[in-house]
Short mmCIF file of C-alpha atoms in Angstrom, two decimals:
data_model
loop_
_atom_site.label_atom_id
_atom_site.label_comp_id
_atom_site.label_asym_id
_atom_site.label_seq_id
_atom_site.Cartn_x
_atom_site.Cartn_y
_atom_site.Cartn_z
CA MET A 727 0.00 0.00 0.00
CA ASN A 728 1.06 3.55 -0.68
CA LEU A 729 2.61 4.96 2.53
CA ASP A 730 0.46 8.08 2.18
CA TYR A 731 -2.67 5.94 2.29
CA PHE A 732 -4.66 5.44 5.50
CA GLU A 733 -7.92 3.85 6.53
CA MET A 734 -11.17 5.81 6.52
CA THR A 735 -14.80 5.11 7.39
CA ALA A 736 -17.81 6.69 5.73
CA LYS A 737 -21.05 6.66 7.72
CA THR A 738 -24.41 6.45 5.93
CA LEU A 739 -28.06 5.54 6.43
CA CYS A 740 -29.22 1.93 6.65
CA GLY A 741 -29.97 0.62 3.15
CA LEU A 742 -27.64 2.99 1.30
CA GLU A 743 -24.35 1.15 1.90
CA ASP A 744 -24.21 -0.26 -1.65
CA ILE A 745 -24.77 3.16 -3.20
CA LEU A 746 -22.07 4.76 -1.04
CA ALA A 747 -19.60 1.96 -1.87
CA GLU A 748 -20.20 2.60 -5.58
CA GLU A 749 -19.70 6.35 -5.09
CA LEU A 750 -16.38 5.73 -3.34
CA LYS A 751 -15.29 3.38 -6.12
CA THR A 752 -16.14 6.04 -8.71
CA ILE A 753 -13.90 8.64 -7.06
CA GLY A 754 -10.98 6.19 -6.80
CA ALA A 755 -11.08 4.82 -3.24
CA SER A 756 -9.31 1.51 -2.49
CA GLU A 757 -10.08 -1.53 -0.31
CA ILE A 758 -13.80 -0.74 -0.09
CA ASN A 759 -15.79 -2.84 2.40
CA SER A 760 -19.43 -2.34 3.41
CA GLY A 761 -20.82 -2.87 6.90
CA LYS A 762 -24.02 -1.83 8.64
CA ARG A 763 -24.46 1.91 8.03
CA ILE A 764 -20.73 2.25 7.23
CA VAL A 765 -18.34 1.73 4.33
CA SER A 766 -14.62 1.46 5.07
CA PHE A 767 -11.98 2.34 2.48
CA THR A 768 -8.42 3.56 2.07
CA GLY A 769 -6.91 6.53 0.32
CA ASP A 770 -4.72 9.57 0.79
CA LYS A 771 -5.44 13.13 1.93
CA ARG A 772 -6.88 14.01 -1.49
CA MET A 773 -9.30 11.06 -1.19
CA LEU A 774 -10.44 12.27 2.25
CA TYR A 775 -11.30 15.66 0.76
CA LYS A 776 -12.98 14.10 -2.30
CA ALA A 777 -15.10 11.73 -0.19
CA ASN A 778 -16.42 14.67 1.83
CA PHE A 779 -17.04 16.82 -1.23
CA HIS A 780 -18.41 14.27 -3.73
CA CYS A 781 -20.25 11.49 -1.87
CA ARG A 782 -24.00 12.17 -1.93
CA THR A 783 -24.87 9.33 0.45
CA ALA A 784 -22.18 9.87 3.13
CA LEU A 785 -23.15 11.42 6.47
CA ARG A 786 -19.58 11.91 7.65
CA ILE A 787 -16.04 10.73 6.84
CA LEU A 788 -13.98 9.46 9.78
CA LYS A 789 -10.23 8.87 10.01
CA PRO A 790 -9.55 6.17 12.65
CA ILE A 791 -6.41 6.79 14.73
CA LEU A 792 -6.83 4.21 17.52
CA HIS A 793 -8.24 0.68 17.83
CA PHE A 794 -8.38 -1.29 21.09
CA LYS A 795 -10.45 -3.67 23.21
CA ALA A 796 -12.58 -1.79 25.75
CA TYR A 797 -13.89 -3.47 28.90
CA ASN A 798 -14.91 -0.43 30.98
CA ALA A 799 -14.84 3.36 30.91
CA ASP A 800 -11.52 3.55 32.80
CA ASN A 801 -10.00 1.33 30.13
CA VAL A 802 -11.21 3.81 27.48
CA TYR A 803 -9.65 6.67 29.48
CA ASP A 804 -6.26 4.90 29.72
CA GLU A 805 -6.06 4.05 26.00
CA VAL A 806 -7.20 7.48 24.79
CA LYS A 807 -4.66 9.17 27.03
CA LYS A 808 -1.81 7.31 25.27
CA VAL A 809 -2.45 9.18 22.01
CA GLU A 810 -0.03 12.04 21.24
CA TRP A 811 -2.86 14.52 20.81
CA GLU A 812 -0.61 17.50 20.06
CA ASN A 813 -0.02 15.92 16.65
CA TYR A 814 -3.64 16.75 15.83
CA PHE A 815 -4.59 19.91 17.71
CA SER A 816 -3.37 22.22 20.47
CA SER A 817 -4.48 23.26 23.95
CA ASP A 818 -5.71 26.53 22.45
CA ASP A 819 -8.26 24.70 20.29
CA THR A 820 -11.77 23.61 21.23
CA PHE A 821 -13.07 20.08 20.69
CA THR A 822 -16.17 17.91 21.03
CA ILE A 823 -16.76 14.17 21.46
CA ASP A 824 -19.42 12.09 19.71
CA ALA A 825 -19.78 8.58 21.19
CA VAL A 826 -21.75 5.82 19.44
CA ILE A 827 -22.22 2.63 21.49
CA PHE A 828 -23.53 -0.81 20.49
CA SER A 829 -22.47 -2.88 23.47
CA GLU A 830 -23.81 -4.87 26.42
CA ILE A 831 -20.78 -3.70 28.45
CA PHE A 832 -21.37 0.05 28.06
CA ASN A 833 -24.81 1.42 28.82
CA HIS A 834 -24.26 5.16 28.52
CA SER A 835 -22.64 6.81 25.50
CA LYS A 836 -22.50 10.12 27.38
CA TYR A 837 -20.30 8.60 30.08
CA VAL A 838 -17.91 7.18 27.46
CA ALA A 839 -17.75 10.64 25.85
CA TYR A 840 -17.13 12.18 29.27
CA ARG A 841 -14.21 9.82 30.05
CA THR A 842 -12.73 10.40 26.57
CA LYS A 843 -12.90 14.14 27.16
CA ASP A 844 -11.19 13.71 30.56
CA ALA A 845 -8.37 11.66 29.00
CA ILE A 846 -7.64 14.30 26.36
CA ALA A 847 -7.88 17.20 28.81
CA ASP A 848 -5.61 15.44 31.34
CA TYR A 849 -3.09 14.57 28.61
CA PHE A 850 -2.70 18.24 27.64
CA ASN A 851 -2.71 19.43 31.28
CA GLU A 852 0.05 17.04 32.31
CA LYS A 853 2.22 17.70 29.26
CA PHE A 854 1.64 21.41 28.61
CA GLY A 855 0.02 22.77 31.77
CA LYS A 856 -3.03 23.87 29.79
CA ARG A 857 -6.05 21.98 28.49
CA PRO A 858 -8.27 22.59 25.44
CA SER A 859 -11.91 23.52 26.08
CA ILE A 860 -15.04 21.65 25.09
CA SER A 861 -17.33 23.39 22.61
CA VAL A 862 -20.60 21.84 21.48
CA LYS A 863 -21.78 24.43 18.94
CA ASN A 864 -18.75 25.23 16.79
CA PRO A 865 -15.64 23.32 17.91
CA ASP A 866 -12.30 23.41 16.13
CA PHE A 867 -11.93 19.66 16.34
CA TYR A 868 -14.37 16.73 16.21
CA ILE A 869 -13.60 13.32 17.75
CA ASN A 870 -15.70 10.20 17.26
CA VAL A 871 -15.69 7.18 19.61
CA HIS A 872 -17.36 4.02 18.34
CA ILE A 873 -17.77 0.91 20.50
CA SER A 874 -19.21 -2.31 19.08
CA HIS A 875 -19.36 -4.96 21.85
CA ASN A 876 -15.81 -4.45 23.17
CA ASP A 877 -14.15 -3.19 19.97
CA CYS A 878 -13.40 0.52 20.36
CA THR A 879 -12.32 2.86 17.57
CA VAL A 880 -11.35 6.48 18.12
CA SER A 881 -11.49 8.58 14.97
CA LEU A 882 -10.98 12.12 13.81
CA ASP A 883 -14.20 13.38 12.22
CA SER A 884 -13.16 15.16 9.03
CA SER A 885 -16.66 16.39 8.18
CA GLY A 886 -17.81 18.25 11.28
CA GLU A 887 -21.45 19.07 10.73
CA SER A 888 -23.25 16.12 9.11
CA LEU A 889 -22.80 16.01 5.32
CA HIS A 890 -26.57 15.82 4.79
CA ARG A 891 -26.58 19.53 5.63
CA ARG A 892 -25.63 20.54 2.10
CA GLY A 893 -26.05 24.26 2.67
CA TYR A 894 -28.72 25.04 0.05
CA ARG A 895 -31.73 24.72 2.36
CA VAL A 896 -32.91 28.11 3.61
CA SER A 897 -36.51 27.11 4.28
CA GLN A 898 -38.17 23.83 5.21
CA GLY A 899 -41.59 22.30 5.78
CA GLU A 900 -42.86 20.20 8.67
CA ALA A 901 -40.91 17.05 7.86
CA PRO A 902 -38.07 17.73 5.41
CA LEU A 903 -36.52 14.68 3.79
CA ASN A 904 -32.90 14.08 4.78
CA GLU A 905 -30.74 15.12 1.80
CA VAL A 906 -28.64 11.93 2.00
CA LEU A 907 -31.81 9.79 1.94
CA ALA A 908 -33.20 11.80 -0.99
CA ALA A 909 -30.00 11.34 -3.02
CA GLY A 910 -29.88 7.65 -2.10
CA MET A 911 -33.47 7.13 -3.22
CA ILE A 912 -32.76 8.69 -6.60
CA LEU A 913 -29.52 6.76 -7.11
CA LYS A 914 -31.34 3.51 -6.17
CA THR A 915 -33.62 4.04 -9.18
CA GLY A 916 -30.63 4.23 -11.54
CA TRP A 917 -31.80 7.59 -12.93
CA GLN A 918 -28.96 9.90 -13.99
CA GLY A 919 -30.82 12.66 -15.83
CA GLU A 920 -31.78 10.85 -19.03
CA SER A 921 -35.45 11.87 -18.71
CA ASN A 922 -37.71 14.31 -16.88
CA PHE A 923 -38.10 13.86 -13.11
CA ILE A 924 -41.41 14.32 -11.27
CA ASP A 925 -42.18 14.65 -7.57
CA PRO A 926 -45.91 15.36 -7.00
CA PHE A 927 -45.49 15.62 -3.20
CA CYS A 928 -42.37 17.75 -3.33
CA GLY A 929 -42.56 19.55 0.04
CA SER A 930 -39.61 21.92 0.38
CA GLY A 931 -38.01 20.48 -2.77
CA THR A 932 -35.27 18.17 -1.49
CA LEU A 933 -35.81 15.36 -4.02
CA LEU A 934 -35.99 17.86 -6.88
CA ILE A 935 -32.79 19.66 -5.90
CA GLU A 936 -30.88 16.42 -5.34
CA ALA A 937 -32.17 15.11 -8.70
CA ALA A 938 -31.04 18.22 -10.55
CA MET A 939 -27.62 18.01 -8.90
CA ILE A 940 -27.31 14.34 -9.93
CA ALA A 941 -28.41 15.09 -13.50
CA LEU A 942 -25.89 17.95 -13.81
CA ASN A 943 -23.27 16.01 -11.78
CA ILE A 944 -22.86 18.95 -9.40
CA ALA A 945 -20.94 17.88 -6.29
CA PRO A 946 -23.11 17.90 -3.13
CA GLY A 947 -20.39 19.76 -1.22
CA ILE A 948 -20.44 22.81 -3.48
CA TYR A 949 -22.82 24.73 -1.20
CA ARG A 950 -21.11 23.95 2.11
CA LYS A 951 -19.20 26.68 3.89
CA GLN A 952 -16.83 24.53 5.95
CA TYR A 953 -15.46 21.07 6.70
CA ALA A 954 -13.74 20.03 9.92
CA PHE A 955 -10.59 18.96 8.03
CA GLU A 956 -9.96 22.60 7.07
CA LYS A 957 -8.79 23.22 10.66
CA TRP A 958 -6.48 20.20 10.79
CA LYS A 959 -2.75 20.85 11.13
CA ASP A 960 -1.97 19.06 7.88
CA PHE A 961 -4.73 20.71 5.83
CA ASP A 962 -3.59 21.33 2.25
CA SER A 963 -5.63 24.22 0.85
CA GLU A 964 -4.14 23.82 -2.65
CA ILE A 965 -5.41 20.24 -2.96
CA PHE A 966 -8.85 21.17 -1.65
CA ASP A 967 -9.12 24.26 -3.88
CA GLU A 968 -8.29 22.07 -6.86
CA ILE A 969 -11.08 19.63 -5.94
CA TYR A 970 -13.55 22.43 -5.19
CA ASN A 971 -12.95 24.29 -8.44
CA ASP A 972 -12.86 21.25 -10.74
CA ASP A 973 -16.11 21.27 -12.73
CA SER A 974 -14.78 19.09 -15.57
CA ASN A 975 -17.22 16.26 -14.79
CA GLU A 976 -20.34 18.41 -14.78
CA ARG A 977 -22.71 17.65 -17.64
CA ASN A 978 -25.75 19.01 -19.49
CA PHE A 979 -29.30 18.22 -18.38
CA ASN A 980 -31.68 18.43 -21.32
CA PHE A 981 -34.85 17.70 -19.37
CA LYS A 982 -36.49 19.19 -16.27
CA CYS A 983 -37.48 18.35 -12.72
CA PHE A 984 -41.16 19.04 -12.04
CA GLY A 985 -42.45 19.44 -8.50
CA SER A 986 -45.90 20.08 -7.10
CA ASP A 987 -47.64 20.19 -3.75
CA ILE A 988 -51.08 21.02 -2.41
CA SER A 989 -49.79 23.85 -0.19
CA PRO A 990 -48.86 27.28 -1.65
CA LYS A 991 -46.74 28.00 1.47
CA VAL A 992 -44.74 24.79 0.99
CA ILE A 993 -44.18 25.51 -2.70
CA GLU A 994 -42.90 28.97 -1.77
CA LYS A 995 -40.38 27.35 0.59
CA ALA A 996 -39.31 24.96 -2.17
CA ARG A 997 -38.89 27.92 -4.52
CA GLU A 998 -36.57 29.63 -2.02
CA ASN A 999 -34.42 26.50 -1.70
CA VAL A 1000 -34.25 25.98 -5.46
CA LYS A 1001 -33.21 29.60 -5.96
CA ASN A 1002 -30.55 29.30 -3.25
CA ALA A 1003 -29.17 26.22 -5.03
CA SER A 1004 -29.07 28.19 -8.34
CA LEU A 1005 -31.22 25.52 -10.02
CA THR A 1006 -34.29 27.57 -11.04
CA LYS A 1007 -33.54 26.89 -14.71
CA TYR A 1008 -33.94 23.14 -14.19
CA ILE A 1009 -36.79 22.90 -11.65
CA GLU A 1010 -40.39 23.89 -12.30
CA LEU A 1011 -42.80 24.18 -9.33
CA THR A 1012 -46.60 24.38 -9.22
CA VAL A 1013 -49.34 24.31 -6.58
CA LYS A 1014 -51.37 21.25 -7.50
CA PRO A 1015 -53.16 18.47 -5.56
CA PHE A 1016 -52.23 15.03 -6.87
CA GLN A 1017 -55.82 14.17 -7.79
CA GLN A 1018 -55.81 17.05 -10.29
CA PHE A 1019 -53.13 15.45 -12.47
CA THR A 1020 -54.77 14.73 -15.83
CA GLU A 1021 -51.70 14.72 -18.06
CA THR A 1022 -47.95 14.78 -17.63
CA VAL A 1023 -44.64 14.96 -19.49
CA ARG A 1024 -42.78 12.10 -21.13
CA PRO A 1025 -40.24 10.57 -20.95
CA ALA A 1026 -40.08 10.80 -17.16
CA ILE A 1027 -39.61 9.02 -13.88
CA LEU A 1028 -41.70 9.67 -10.75
CA VAL A 1029 -39.97 9.61 -7.35
CA THR A 1030 -41.85 10.81 -4.29
CA ASN A 1031 -42.30 10.69 -0.54
CA PRO A 1032 -46.02 11.24 0.15
CA PRO A 1033 -47.27 11.87 3.70
CA TYR A 1034 -47.79 8.80 5.87
CA GLY A 1035 -49.25 10.29 9.00
CA GLU A 1036 -46.23 10.15 11.30
CA ARG A 1037 -44.94 13.71 11.07
CA ILE A 1038 -47.43 15.24 8.62
CA SER A 1039 -51.12 14.64 9.28
CA THR A 1040 -53.61 14.19 6.46
CA ASP A 1041 -57.35 13.79 6.96
CA ASP A 1042 -57.79 10.70 4.79
CA LEU A 1043 -54.52 8.84 4.26
CA LEU A 1044 -56.14 5.68 2.89
CA GLY A 1045 -58.09 7.79 0.40
CA LEU A 1046 -54.92 9.64 -0.59
CA TYR A 1047 -53.07 6.39 -1.37
CA ALA A 1048 -56.07 5.05 -3.29
CA THR A 1049 -55.94 8.26 -5.35
CA ILE A 1050 -52.21 7.75 -5.91
CA GLY A 1051 -52.90 4.29 -7.33
CA GLU A 1052 -55.75 5.54 -9.51
CA ARG A 1053 -53.71 8.43 -10.96
CA LEU A 1054 -50.68 6.23 -11.56
CA LYS A 1055 -52.79 3.81 -13.61
CA HIS A 1056 -54.51 6.46 -15.71
CA VAL A 1057 -52.08 9.38 -16.02
CA PHE A 1058 -48.57 8.04 -15.51
CA THR A 1059 -48.60 5.11 -17.95
CA GLY A 1060 -45.17 4.34 -19.35
CA TYR A 1061 -43.48 5.51 -16.14
CA ASN A 1062 -41.47 3.84 -13.46
CA ALA A 1063 -42.98 5.32 -10.28
CA TRP A 1064 -40.98 5.08 -7.06
CA ILE A 1065 -42.80 5.72 -3.78
CA LEU A 1066 -41.36 5.78 -0.25
CA SER A 1067 -43.84 5.01 2.53
CA TYR A 1068 -44.08 3.60 6.01
CA LYS A 1069 -47.20 1.48 6.48
CA ASP A 1070 -48.28 -1.59 4.50
CA GLU A 1071 -51.93 -0.65 4.76
CA LEU A 1072 -51.16 2.59 2.93
CA LEU A 1073 -49.07 1.00 0.19
CA ASN A 1074 -51.74 -1.70 -0.25
CA GLU A 1075 -54.25 1.04 -1.14
CA ILE A 1076 -52.23 1.80 -4.28
CA SER A 1077 -53.50 -1.57 -5.58
CA LEU A 1078 -50.52 -2.17 -7.86
CA ARG A 1079 -47.94 -4.92 -7.62
CA PRO A 1080 -44.48 -3.40 -7.07
CA LYS A 1081 -41.72 -4.46 -9.42
CA GLU A 1082 -39.19 -3.87 -6.63
CA LYS A 1083 -39.16 -3.26 -2.86
CA ILE A 1084 -36.23 -1.67 -1.03
CA LYS A 1085 -36.03 -1.25 2.74
CA LEU A 1086 -34.87 2.22 3.83
CA MET A 1087 -34.83 4.19 7.08
CA ASN A 1088 -36.48 7.62 7.16
CA GLY A 1089 -35.33 8.90 10.54
CA GLU A 1090 -36.52 6.26 13.03
CA LEU A 1091 -39.13 4.88 10.63
CA ALA A 1092 -38.48 1.58 8.82
CA CYS A 1093 -39.88 2.39 5.37
CA GLU A 1094 -40.19 0.63 2.02
CA PHE A 1095 -39.30 2.16 -1.32
CA HIS A 1096 -41.56 0.60 -3.99
CA CYS A 1097 -41.09 0.71 -7.74
CA TYR A 1098 -44.22 0.41 -9.90
CA GLU A 1099 -43.70 -0.28 -13.58
CA LEU A 1100 -46.68 1.38 -15.26
CA PHE A 1101 -47.10 -0.34 -18.60
CA GLU A 1102 -48.52 1.73 -21.46
CA GLY A 1103 -51.29 -0.28 -23.10
CA LYS A 1104 -53.75 -3.01 -22.15
CA ASN A 1105 -53.16 -5.30 -19.20
CA ARG A 1106 -53.02 -8.42 -21.36
CA ASP A 1107 -50.26 -6.83 -23.45
CA PHE A 1108 -48.34 -6.05 -20.28
CA LYS A 1109 -48.63 -9.67 -19.11
CA LYS A 1110 -47.47 -10.85 -22.53
CA VAL A 1111 -44.34 -8.68 -22.32
CA GLN A 1112 -43.64 -9.87 -18.78
CA ASN A 1113 -43.95 -13.51 -19.89
CA GLU A 1114 -41.59 -12.88 -22.80
CA LYS A 1115 -39.07 -11.31 -20.42
CA TYR A 1116 -39.31 -14.34 -18.13
CA GLU A 1117 -38.88 -16.82 -20.99
CA LEU A 1118 -35.81 -14.90 -22.23
CA TRP A 1119 -34.31 -14.89 -18.73
CA ASN A 1120 -35.08 -18.63 -18.34
CA ALA A 1121 -33.38 -19.43 -21.66
CA LYS A 1122 -30.26 -17.49 -20.61
CA GLN A 1123 -30.12 -19.41 -17.31
CA LYS A 1124 -30.33 -22.78 -19.11
CA LYS A 1125 -27.64 -21.72 -21.60
CA ARG A 1126 -25.38 -20.65 -18.73
CA LYS A 1127 -25.72 -24.06 -17.03
CA THR A 1128 -24.77 -25.90 -20.22
#
């Protein structure tokens, strides 16, 4: 391995690990391995910057600096105190600790964070006679402690504020979709901008903005004001400026993203966010209840996150989902329609058999992302095509065996 290479860990949402691994592969990462909500990889300083700047489905990029077996909080204190912390930051800096615990040994993540903080403070006090201060709101330095059973990893958090906070959102509705989840949903469909994009329950516009960025291949980090690694001692501004200013991979988008919502106030918020992202040219917004759709553009894909009664209340949810199914059948023929929802009884009201089901987490809610292939023509013709596809697949399988 290149001596300049080191291990890194990218955190993501459950269900998006495969997408993040593919993103890391695309930007040139090495030794990529997926786990639960994480993808580990190796690379150099440039790769650390690129992963932060380019990965749409990463929540944060960590650089592990210490691995050990942890059996109690005092053990964590002793091991953390062995690190030569002045190599990373000084007693004049501020820092914060984020502890994530999945262990039957440790019950309280806050106590682990507290003992880690003590170890670092005592290290500086004993060696330099002065200790760095804790800052929760805007620290100079972010440290992550992860314990799984008794395996403890201490990492430098190179991202700082979560990467889902792109920086383009200036206004939001009641339940804004996490930007990382929105990008992951779109990338799961395989859409890259080769058709129009429609979100008929667009809220504050997250899916539309992420779709336009994907279509144009605009890096998700372009709107962010700061990363934690910019305050590291070894920060190379020339390398980062080169990454930030490189627009050679951006591409044309010859279609549009269309968004609608029943609420004029929500559409106004979406319009503010779209304008802030400088994407007004590519995103068209209208106030329109879904049941009023009588025609639509083609070619196009539909990707949406309709309300499901957990954070946004709707008078008749079952009726709404029945309407979704009815409109999909009559207005959106020829589409692939992707719908994220939470409850089976709601999705069942759509009365269509999904071509694909993907499990995703929306906050604490275990959701399903369904793809409905809306065939254009009579049902018997659709069944005929499906049978032909199956027979072709079956013939290929038999040929492969022989």
